[in-house]
PDB file of N, CA and C in Angstrom:
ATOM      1  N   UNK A 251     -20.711  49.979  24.049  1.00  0.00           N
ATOM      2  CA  UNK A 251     -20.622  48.866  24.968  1.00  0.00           C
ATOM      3  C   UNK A 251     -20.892  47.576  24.203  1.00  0.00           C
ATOM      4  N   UNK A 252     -19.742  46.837  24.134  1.00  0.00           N
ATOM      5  CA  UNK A 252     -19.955  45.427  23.384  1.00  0.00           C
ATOM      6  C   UNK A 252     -20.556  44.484  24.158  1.00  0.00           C
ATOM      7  N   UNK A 253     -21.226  43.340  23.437  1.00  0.00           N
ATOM      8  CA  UNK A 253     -21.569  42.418  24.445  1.00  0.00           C
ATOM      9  C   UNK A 253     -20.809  41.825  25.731  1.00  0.00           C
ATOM     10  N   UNK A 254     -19.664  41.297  25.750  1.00  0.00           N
ATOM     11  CA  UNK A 254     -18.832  41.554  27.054  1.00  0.00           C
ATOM     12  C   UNK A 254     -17.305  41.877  27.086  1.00  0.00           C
ATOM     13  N   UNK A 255     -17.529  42.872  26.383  1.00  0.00           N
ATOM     14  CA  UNK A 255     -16.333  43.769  26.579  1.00  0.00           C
ATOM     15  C   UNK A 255     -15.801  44.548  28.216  1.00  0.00           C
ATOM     16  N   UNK A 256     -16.783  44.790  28.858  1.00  0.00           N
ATOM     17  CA  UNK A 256     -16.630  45.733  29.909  1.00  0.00           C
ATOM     18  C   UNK A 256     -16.236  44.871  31.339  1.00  0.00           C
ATOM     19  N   UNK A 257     -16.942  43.815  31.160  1.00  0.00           N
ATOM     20  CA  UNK A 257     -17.534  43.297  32.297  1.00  0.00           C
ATOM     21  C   UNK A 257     -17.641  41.700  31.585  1.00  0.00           C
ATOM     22  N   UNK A 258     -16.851  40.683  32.457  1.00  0.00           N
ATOM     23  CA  UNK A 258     -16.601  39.479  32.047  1.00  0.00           C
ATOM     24  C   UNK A 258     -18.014  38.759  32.398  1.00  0.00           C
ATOM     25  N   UNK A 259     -19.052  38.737  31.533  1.00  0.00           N
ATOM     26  CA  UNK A 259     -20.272  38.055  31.760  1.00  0.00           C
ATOM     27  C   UNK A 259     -20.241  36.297  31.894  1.00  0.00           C
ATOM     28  N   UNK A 260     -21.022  35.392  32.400  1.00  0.00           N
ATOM     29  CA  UNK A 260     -21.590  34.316  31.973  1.00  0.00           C
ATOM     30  C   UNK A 260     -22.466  34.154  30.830  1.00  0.00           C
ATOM     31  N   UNK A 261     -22.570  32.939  30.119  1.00  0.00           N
ATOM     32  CA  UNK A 261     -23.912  32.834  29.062  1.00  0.00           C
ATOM     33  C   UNK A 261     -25.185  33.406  29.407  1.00  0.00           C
ATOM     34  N   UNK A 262     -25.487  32.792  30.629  1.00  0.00           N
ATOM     35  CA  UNK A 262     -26.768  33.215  31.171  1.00  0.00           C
ATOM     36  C   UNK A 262     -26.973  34.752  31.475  1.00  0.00           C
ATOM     37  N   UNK A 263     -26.061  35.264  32.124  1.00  0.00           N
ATOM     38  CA  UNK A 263     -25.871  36.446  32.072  1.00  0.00           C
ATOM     39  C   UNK A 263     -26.070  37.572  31.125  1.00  0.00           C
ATOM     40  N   UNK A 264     -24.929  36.847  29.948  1.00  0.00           N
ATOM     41  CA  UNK A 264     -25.276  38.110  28.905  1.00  0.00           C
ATOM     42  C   UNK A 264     -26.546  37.456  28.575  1.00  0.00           C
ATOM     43  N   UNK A 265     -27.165  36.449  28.538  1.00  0.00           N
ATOM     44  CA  UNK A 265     -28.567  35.901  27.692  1.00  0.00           C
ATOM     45  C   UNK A 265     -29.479  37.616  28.331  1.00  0.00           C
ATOM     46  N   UNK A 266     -29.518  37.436  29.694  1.00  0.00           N
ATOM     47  CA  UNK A 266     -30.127  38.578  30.334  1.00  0.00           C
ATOM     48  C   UNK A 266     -30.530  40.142  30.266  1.00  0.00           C
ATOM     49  N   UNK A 267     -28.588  40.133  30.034  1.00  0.00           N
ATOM     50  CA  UNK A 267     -28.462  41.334  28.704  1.00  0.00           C
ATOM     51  C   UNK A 267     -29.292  41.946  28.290  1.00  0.00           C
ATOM     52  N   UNK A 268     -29.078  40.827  27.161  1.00  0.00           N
ATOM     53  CA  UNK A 268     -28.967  41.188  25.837  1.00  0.00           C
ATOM     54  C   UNK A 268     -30.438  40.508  25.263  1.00  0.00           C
ATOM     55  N   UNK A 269     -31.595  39.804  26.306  1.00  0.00           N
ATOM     56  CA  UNK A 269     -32.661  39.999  25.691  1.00  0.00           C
ATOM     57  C   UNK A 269     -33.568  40.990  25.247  1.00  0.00           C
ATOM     58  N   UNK A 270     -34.310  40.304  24.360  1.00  0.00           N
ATOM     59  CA  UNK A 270     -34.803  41.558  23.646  1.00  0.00           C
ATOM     60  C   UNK A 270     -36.223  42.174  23.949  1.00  0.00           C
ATOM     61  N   UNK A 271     -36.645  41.427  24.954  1.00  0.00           N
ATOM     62  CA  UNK A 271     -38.047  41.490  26.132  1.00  0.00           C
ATOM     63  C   UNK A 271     -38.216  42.804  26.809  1.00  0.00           C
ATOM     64  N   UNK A 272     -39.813  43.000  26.428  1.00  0.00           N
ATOM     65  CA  UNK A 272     -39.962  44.646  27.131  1.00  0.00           C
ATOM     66  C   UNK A 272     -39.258  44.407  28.917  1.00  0.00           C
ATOM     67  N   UNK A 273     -39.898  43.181  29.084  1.00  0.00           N
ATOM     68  CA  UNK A 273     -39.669  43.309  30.430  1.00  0.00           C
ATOM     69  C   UNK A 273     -38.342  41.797  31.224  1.00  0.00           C
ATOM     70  N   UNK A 274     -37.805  41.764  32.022  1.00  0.00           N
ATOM     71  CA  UNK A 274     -36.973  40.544  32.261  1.00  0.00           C
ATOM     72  C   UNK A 274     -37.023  40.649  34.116  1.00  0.00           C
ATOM     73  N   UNK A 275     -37.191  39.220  34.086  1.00  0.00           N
ATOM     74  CA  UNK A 275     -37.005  39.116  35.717  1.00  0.00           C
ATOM     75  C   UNK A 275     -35.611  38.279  35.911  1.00  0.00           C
ATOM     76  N   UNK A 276     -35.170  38.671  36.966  1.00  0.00           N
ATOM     77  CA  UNK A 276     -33.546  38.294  37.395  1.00  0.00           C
ATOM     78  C   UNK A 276     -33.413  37.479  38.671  1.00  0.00           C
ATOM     79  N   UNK A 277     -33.397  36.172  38.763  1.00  0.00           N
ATOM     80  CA  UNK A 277     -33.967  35.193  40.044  1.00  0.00           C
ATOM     81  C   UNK A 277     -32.656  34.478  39.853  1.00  0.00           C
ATOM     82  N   UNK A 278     -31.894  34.850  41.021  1.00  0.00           N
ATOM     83  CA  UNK A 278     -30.591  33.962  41.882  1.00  0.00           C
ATOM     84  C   UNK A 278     -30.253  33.997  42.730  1.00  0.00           C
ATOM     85  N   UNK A 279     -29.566  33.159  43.218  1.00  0.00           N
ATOM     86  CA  UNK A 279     -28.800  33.123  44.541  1.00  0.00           C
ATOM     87  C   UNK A 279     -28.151  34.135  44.534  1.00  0.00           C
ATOM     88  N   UNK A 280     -27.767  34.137  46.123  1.00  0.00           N
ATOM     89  CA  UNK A 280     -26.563  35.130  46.733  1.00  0.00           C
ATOM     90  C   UNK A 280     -25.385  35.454  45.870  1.00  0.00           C
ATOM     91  N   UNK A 281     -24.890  36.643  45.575  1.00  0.00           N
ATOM     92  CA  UNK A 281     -23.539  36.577  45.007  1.00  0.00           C
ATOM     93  C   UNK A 281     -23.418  35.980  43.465  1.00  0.00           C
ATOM     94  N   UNK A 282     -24.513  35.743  42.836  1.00  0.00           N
ATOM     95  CA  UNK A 282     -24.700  35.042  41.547  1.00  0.00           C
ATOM     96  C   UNK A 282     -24.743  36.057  40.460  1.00  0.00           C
ATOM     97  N   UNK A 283     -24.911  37.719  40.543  1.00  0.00           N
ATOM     98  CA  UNK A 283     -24.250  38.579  39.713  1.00  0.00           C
ATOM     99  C   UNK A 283     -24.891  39.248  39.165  1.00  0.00           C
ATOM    100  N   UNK A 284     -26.611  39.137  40.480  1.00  0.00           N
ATOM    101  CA  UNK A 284     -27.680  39.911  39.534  1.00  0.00           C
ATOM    102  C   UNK A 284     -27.682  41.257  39.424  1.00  0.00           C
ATOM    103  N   UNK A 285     -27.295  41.808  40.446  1.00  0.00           N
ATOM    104  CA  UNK A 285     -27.147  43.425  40.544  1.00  0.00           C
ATOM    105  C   UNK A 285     -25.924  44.057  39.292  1.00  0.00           C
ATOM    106  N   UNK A 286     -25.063  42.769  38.853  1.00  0.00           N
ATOM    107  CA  UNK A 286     -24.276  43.328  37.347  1.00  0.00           C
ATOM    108  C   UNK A 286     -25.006  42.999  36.300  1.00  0.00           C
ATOM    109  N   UNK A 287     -26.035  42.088  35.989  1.00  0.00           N
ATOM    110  CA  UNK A 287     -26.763  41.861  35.145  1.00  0.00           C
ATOM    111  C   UNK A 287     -27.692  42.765  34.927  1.00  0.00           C
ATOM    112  N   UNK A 288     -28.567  43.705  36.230  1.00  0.00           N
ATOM    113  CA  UNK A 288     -29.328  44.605  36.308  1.00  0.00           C
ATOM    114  C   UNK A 288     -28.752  46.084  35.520  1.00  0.00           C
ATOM    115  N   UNK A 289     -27.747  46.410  36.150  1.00  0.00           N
ATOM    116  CA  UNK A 289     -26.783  47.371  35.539  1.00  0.00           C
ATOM    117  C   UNK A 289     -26.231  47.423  34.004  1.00  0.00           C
ATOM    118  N   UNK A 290     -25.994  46.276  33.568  1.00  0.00           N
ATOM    119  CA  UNK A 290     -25.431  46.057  32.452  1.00  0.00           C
ATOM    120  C   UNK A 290     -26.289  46.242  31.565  1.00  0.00           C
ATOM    121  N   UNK A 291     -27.729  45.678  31.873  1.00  0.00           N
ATOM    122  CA  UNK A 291     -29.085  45.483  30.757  1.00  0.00           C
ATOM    123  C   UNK A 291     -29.514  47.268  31.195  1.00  0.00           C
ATOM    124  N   UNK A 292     -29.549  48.174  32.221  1.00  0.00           N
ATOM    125  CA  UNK A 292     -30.073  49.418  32.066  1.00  0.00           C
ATOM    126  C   UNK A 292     -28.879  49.897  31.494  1.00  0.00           C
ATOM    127  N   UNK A 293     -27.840  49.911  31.450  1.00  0.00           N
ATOM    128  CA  UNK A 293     -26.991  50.771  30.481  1.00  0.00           C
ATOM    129  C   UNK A 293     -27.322  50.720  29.163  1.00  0.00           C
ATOM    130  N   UNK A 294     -27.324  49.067  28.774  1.00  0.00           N
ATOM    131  CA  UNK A 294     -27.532  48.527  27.204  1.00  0.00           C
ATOM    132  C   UNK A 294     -28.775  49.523  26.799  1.00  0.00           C
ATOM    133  N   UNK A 295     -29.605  49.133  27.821  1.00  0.00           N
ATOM    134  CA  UNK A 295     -30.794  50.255  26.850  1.00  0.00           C
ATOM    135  C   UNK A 295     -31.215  51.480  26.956  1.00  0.00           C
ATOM    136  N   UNK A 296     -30.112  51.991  28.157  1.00  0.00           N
ATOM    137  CA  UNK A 296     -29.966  53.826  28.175  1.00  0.00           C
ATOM    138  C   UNK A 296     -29.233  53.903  27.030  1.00  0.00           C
ATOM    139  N   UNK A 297     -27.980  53.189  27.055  1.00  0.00           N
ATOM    140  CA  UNK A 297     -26.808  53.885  26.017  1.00  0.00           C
ATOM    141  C   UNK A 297     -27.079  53.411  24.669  1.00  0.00           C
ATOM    142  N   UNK A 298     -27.070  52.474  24.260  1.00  0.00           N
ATOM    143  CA  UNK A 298     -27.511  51.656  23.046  1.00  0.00           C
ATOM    144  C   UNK A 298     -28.671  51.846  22.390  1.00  0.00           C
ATOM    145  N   UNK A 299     -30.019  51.615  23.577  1.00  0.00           N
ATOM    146  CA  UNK A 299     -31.479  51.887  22.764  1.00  0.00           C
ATOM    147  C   UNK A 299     -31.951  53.174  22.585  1.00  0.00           C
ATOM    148  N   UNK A 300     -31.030  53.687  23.593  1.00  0.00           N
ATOM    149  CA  UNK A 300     -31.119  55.168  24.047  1.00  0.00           C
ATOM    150  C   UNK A 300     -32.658  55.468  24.324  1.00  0.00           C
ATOM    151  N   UNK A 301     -32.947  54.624  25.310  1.00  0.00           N
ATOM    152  CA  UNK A 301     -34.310  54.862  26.431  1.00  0.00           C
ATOM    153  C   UNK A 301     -34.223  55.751  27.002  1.00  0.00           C
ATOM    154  N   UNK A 302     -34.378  56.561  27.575  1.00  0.00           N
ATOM    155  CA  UNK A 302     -34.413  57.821  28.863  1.00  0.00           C
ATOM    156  C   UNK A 302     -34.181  56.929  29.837  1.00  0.00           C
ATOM    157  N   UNK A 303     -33.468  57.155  31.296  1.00  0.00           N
ATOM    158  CA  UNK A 303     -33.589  56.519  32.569  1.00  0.00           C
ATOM    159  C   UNK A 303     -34.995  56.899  33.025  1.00  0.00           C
ATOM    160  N   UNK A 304     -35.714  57.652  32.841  1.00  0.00           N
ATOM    161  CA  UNK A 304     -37.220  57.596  33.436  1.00  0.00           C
ATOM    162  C   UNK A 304     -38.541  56.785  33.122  1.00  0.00           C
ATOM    163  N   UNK A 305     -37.747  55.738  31.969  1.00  0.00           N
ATOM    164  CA  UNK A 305     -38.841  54.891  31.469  1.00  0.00           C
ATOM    165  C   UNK A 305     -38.058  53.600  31.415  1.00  0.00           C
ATOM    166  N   UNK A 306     -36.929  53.533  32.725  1.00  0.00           N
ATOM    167  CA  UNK A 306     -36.302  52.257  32.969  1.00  0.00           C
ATOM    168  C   UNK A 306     -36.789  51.922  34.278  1.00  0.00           C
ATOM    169  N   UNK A 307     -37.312  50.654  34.800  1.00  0.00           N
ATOM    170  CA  UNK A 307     -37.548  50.081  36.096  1.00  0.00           C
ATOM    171  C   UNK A 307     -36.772  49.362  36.174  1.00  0.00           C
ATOM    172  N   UNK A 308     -36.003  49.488  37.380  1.00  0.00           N
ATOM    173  CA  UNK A 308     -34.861  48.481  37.622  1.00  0.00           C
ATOM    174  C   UNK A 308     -34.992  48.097  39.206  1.00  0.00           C
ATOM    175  N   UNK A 309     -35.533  46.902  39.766  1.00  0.00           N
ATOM    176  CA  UNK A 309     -36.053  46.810  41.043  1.00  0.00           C
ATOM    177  C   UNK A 309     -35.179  45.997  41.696  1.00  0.00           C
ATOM    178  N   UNK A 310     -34.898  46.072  43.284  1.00  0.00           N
ATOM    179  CA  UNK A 310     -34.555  45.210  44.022  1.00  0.00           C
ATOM    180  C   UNK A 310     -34.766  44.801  45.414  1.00  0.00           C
ATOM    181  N   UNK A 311     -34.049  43.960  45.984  1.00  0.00           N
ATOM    182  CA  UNK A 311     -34.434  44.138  47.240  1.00  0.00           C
ATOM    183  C   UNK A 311     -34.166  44.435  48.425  1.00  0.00           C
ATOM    184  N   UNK A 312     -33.107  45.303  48.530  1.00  0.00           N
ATOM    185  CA  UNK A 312     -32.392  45.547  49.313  1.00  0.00           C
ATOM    186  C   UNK A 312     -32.040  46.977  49.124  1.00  0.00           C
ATOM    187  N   UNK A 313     -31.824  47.905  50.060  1.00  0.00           N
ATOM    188  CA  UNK A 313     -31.564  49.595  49.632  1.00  0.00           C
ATOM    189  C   UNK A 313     -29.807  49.375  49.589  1.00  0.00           C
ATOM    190  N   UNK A 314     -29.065  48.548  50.157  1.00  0.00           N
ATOM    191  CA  UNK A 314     -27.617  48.341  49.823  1.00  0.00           C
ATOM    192  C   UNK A 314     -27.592  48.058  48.086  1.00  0.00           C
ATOM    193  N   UNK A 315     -28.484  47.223  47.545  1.00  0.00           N
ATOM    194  CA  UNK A 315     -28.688  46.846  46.024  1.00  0.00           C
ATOM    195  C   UNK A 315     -28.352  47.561  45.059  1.00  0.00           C
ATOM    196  N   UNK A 316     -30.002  48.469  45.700  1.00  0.00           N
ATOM    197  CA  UNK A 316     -30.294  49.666  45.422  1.00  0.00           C
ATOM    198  C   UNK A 316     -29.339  50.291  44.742  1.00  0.00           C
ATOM    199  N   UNK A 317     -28.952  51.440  45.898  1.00  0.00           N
ATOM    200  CA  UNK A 317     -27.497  51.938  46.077  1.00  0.00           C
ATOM    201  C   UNK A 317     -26.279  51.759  45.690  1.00  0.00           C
ATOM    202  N   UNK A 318     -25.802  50.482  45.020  1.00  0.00           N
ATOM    203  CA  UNK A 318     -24.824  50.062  44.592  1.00  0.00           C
ATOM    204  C   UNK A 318     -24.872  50.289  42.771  1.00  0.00           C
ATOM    205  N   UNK A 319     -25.814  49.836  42.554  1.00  0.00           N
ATOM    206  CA  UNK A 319     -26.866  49.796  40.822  1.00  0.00           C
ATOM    207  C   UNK A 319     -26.715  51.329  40.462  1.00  0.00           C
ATOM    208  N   UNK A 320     -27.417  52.146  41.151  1.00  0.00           N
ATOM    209  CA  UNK A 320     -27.096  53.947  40.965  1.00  0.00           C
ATOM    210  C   UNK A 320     -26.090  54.253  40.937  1.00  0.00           C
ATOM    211  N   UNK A 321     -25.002  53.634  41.711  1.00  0.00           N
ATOM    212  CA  UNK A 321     -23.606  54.261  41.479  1.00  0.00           C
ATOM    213  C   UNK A 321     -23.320  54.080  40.685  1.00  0.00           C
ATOM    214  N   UNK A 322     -22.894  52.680  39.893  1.00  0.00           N
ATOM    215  CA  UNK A 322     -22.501  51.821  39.030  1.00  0.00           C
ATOM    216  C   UNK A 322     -22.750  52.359  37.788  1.00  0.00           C
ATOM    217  N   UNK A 323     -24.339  52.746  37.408  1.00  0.00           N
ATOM    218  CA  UNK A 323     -24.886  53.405  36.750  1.00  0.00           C
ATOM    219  C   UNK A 323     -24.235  54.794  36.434  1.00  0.00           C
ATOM    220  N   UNK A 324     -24.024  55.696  37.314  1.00  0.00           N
ATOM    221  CA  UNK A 324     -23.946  57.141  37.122  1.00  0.00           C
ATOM    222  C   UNK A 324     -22.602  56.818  36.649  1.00  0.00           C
ATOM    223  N   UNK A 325     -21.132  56.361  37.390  1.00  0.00           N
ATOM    224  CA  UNK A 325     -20.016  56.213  37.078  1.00  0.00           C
ATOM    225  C   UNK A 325     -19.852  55.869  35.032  1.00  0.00           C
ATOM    226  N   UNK A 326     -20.920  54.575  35.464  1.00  0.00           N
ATOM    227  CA  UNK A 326     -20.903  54.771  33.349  1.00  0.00           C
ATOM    228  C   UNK A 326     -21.336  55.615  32.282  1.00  0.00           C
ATOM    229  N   UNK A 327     -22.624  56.424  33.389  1.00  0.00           N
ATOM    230  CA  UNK A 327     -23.086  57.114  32.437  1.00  0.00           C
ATOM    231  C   UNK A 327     -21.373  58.697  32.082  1.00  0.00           C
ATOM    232  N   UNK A 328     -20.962  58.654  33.291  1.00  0.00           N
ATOM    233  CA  UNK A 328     -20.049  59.618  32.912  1.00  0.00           C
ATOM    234  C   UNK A 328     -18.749  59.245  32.486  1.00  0.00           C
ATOM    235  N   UNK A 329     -18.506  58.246  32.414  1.00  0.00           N
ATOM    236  CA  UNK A 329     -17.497  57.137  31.441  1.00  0.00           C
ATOM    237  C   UNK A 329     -17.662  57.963  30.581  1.00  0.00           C
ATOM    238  N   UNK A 330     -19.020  57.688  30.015  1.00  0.00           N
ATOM    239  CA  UNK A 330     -19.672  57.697  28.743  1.00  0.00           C
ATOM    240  C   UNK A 330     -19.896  58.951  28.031  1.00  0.00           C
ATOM    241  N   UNK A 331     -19.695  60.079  29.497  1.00  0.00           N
ATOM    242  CA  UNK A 331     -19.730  61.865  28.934  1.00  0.00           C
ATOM    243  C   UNK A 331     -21.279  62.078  28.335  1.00  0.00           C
ATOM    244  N   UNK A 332     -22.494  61.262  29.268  1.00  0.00           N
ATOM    245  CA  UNK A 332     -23.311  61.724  29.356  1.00  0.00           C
ATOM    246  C   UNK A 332     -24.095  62.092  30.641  1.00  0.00           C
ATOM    247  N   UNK A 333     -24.007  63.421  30.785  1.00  0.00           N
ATOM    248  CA  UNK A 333     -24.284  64.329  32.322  1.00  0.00           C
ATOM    249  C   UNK A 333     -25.679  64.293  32.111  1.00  0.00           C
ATOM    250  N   UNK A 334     -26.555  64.244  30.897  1.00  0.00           N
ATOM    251  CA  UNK A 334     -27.502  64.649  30.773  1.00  0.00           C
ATOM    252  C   UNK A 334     -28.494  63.200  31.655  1.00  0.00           C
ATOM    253  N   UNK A 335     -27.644  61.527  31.272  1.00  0.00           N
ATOM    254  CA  UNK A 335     -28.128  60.999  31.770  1.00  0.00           C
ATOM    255  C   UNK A 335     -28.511  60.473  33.182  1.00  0.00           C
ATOM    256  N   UNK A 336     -26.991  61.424  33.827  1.00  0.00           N
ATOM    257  CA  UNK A 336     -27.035  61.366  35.462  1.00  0.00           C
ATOM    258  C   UNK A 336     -28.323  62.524  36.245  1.00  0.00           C
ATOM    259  N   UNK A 337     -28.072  63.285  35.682  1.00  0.00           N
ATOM    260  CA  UNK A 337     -29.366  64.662  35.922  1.00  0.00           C
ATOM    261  C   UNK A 337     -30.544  63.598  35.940  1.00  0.00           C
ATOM    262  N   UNK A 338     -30.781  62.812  35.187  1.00  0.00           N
ATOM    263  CA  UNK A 338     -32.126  61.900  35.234  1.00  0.00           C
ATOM    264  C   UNK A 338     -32.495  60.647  35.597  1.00  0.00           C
ATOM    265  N   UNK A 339     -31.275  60.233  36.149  1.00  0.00           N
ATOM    266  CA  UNK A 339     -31.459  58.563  36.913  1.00  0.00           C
ATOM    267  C   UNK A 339     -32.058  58.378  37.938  1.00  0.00           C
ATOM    268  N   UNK A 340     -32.543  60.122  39.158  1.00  0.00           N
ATOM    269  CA  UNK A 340     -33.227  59.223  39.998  1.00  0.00           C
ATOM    270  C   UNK A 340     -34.573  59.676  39.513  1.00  0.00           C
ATOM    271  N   UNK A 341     -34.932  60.183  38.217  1.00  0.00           N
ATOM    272  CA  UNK A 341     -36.275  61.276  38.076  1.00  0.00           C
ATOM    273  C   UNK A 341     -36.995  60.362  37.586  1.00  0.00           C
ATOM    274  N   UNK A 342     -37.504  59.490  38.477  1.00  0.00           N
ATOM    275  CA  UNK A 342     -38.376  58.076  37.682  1.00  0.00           C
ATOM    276  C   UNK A 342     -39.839  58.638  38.155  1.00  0.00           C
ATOM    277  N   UNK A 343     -40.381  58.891  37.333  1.00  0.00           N
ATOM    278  CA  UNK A 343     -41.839  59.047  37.866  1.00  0.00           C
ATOM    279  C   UNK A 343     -42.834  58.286  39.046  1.00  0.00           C
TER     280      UNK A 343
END
């Protein structure tokens, strides 16, 4: 996954990415692209840092959010022809 190869980011956006911070908070308006920014930065560091999904927190506020982020998620992880990582996306301690 290249920096925005997949998914046509903003600056700010990929900044979000692609920081290099244990932790990042994601504060915008409606429709401003946080739930792809959320997704994009847990892939980067499932697939790339190769974190486990059980030592990723990815929070929001809404169970529609929610729900949308997991799909998004699983669909790449099996893009990606890793089953091992869908078996473990909801096993968050």
């Amino acid at each position: 996954m290249d920096k925005n190869t997949e998914i046509k980011l903003t600056q700010n956006q990929s900044n979000a990415v692609h920081q290099d911070a244990d932790s990042l908070v994601v504060r915008a308006g409606a429709g401003s692209g946080k739930t792809t920014v959320l997704v994009q930065r847990y892939l980067r560091l499932a697939l790339q840092e190769n974190i486990p999904p059980q030592q990723i927190l990815a929070v929001t506020f809404t169970e529609k959010a929610a729900a949308e982020m997991i799909e998004r998620i699983a669909q790449k992880f099996e893009a990606a022809n890793r089953p091992d990582l869908i078996a473990n996306l909801n096993s968050a301690p």
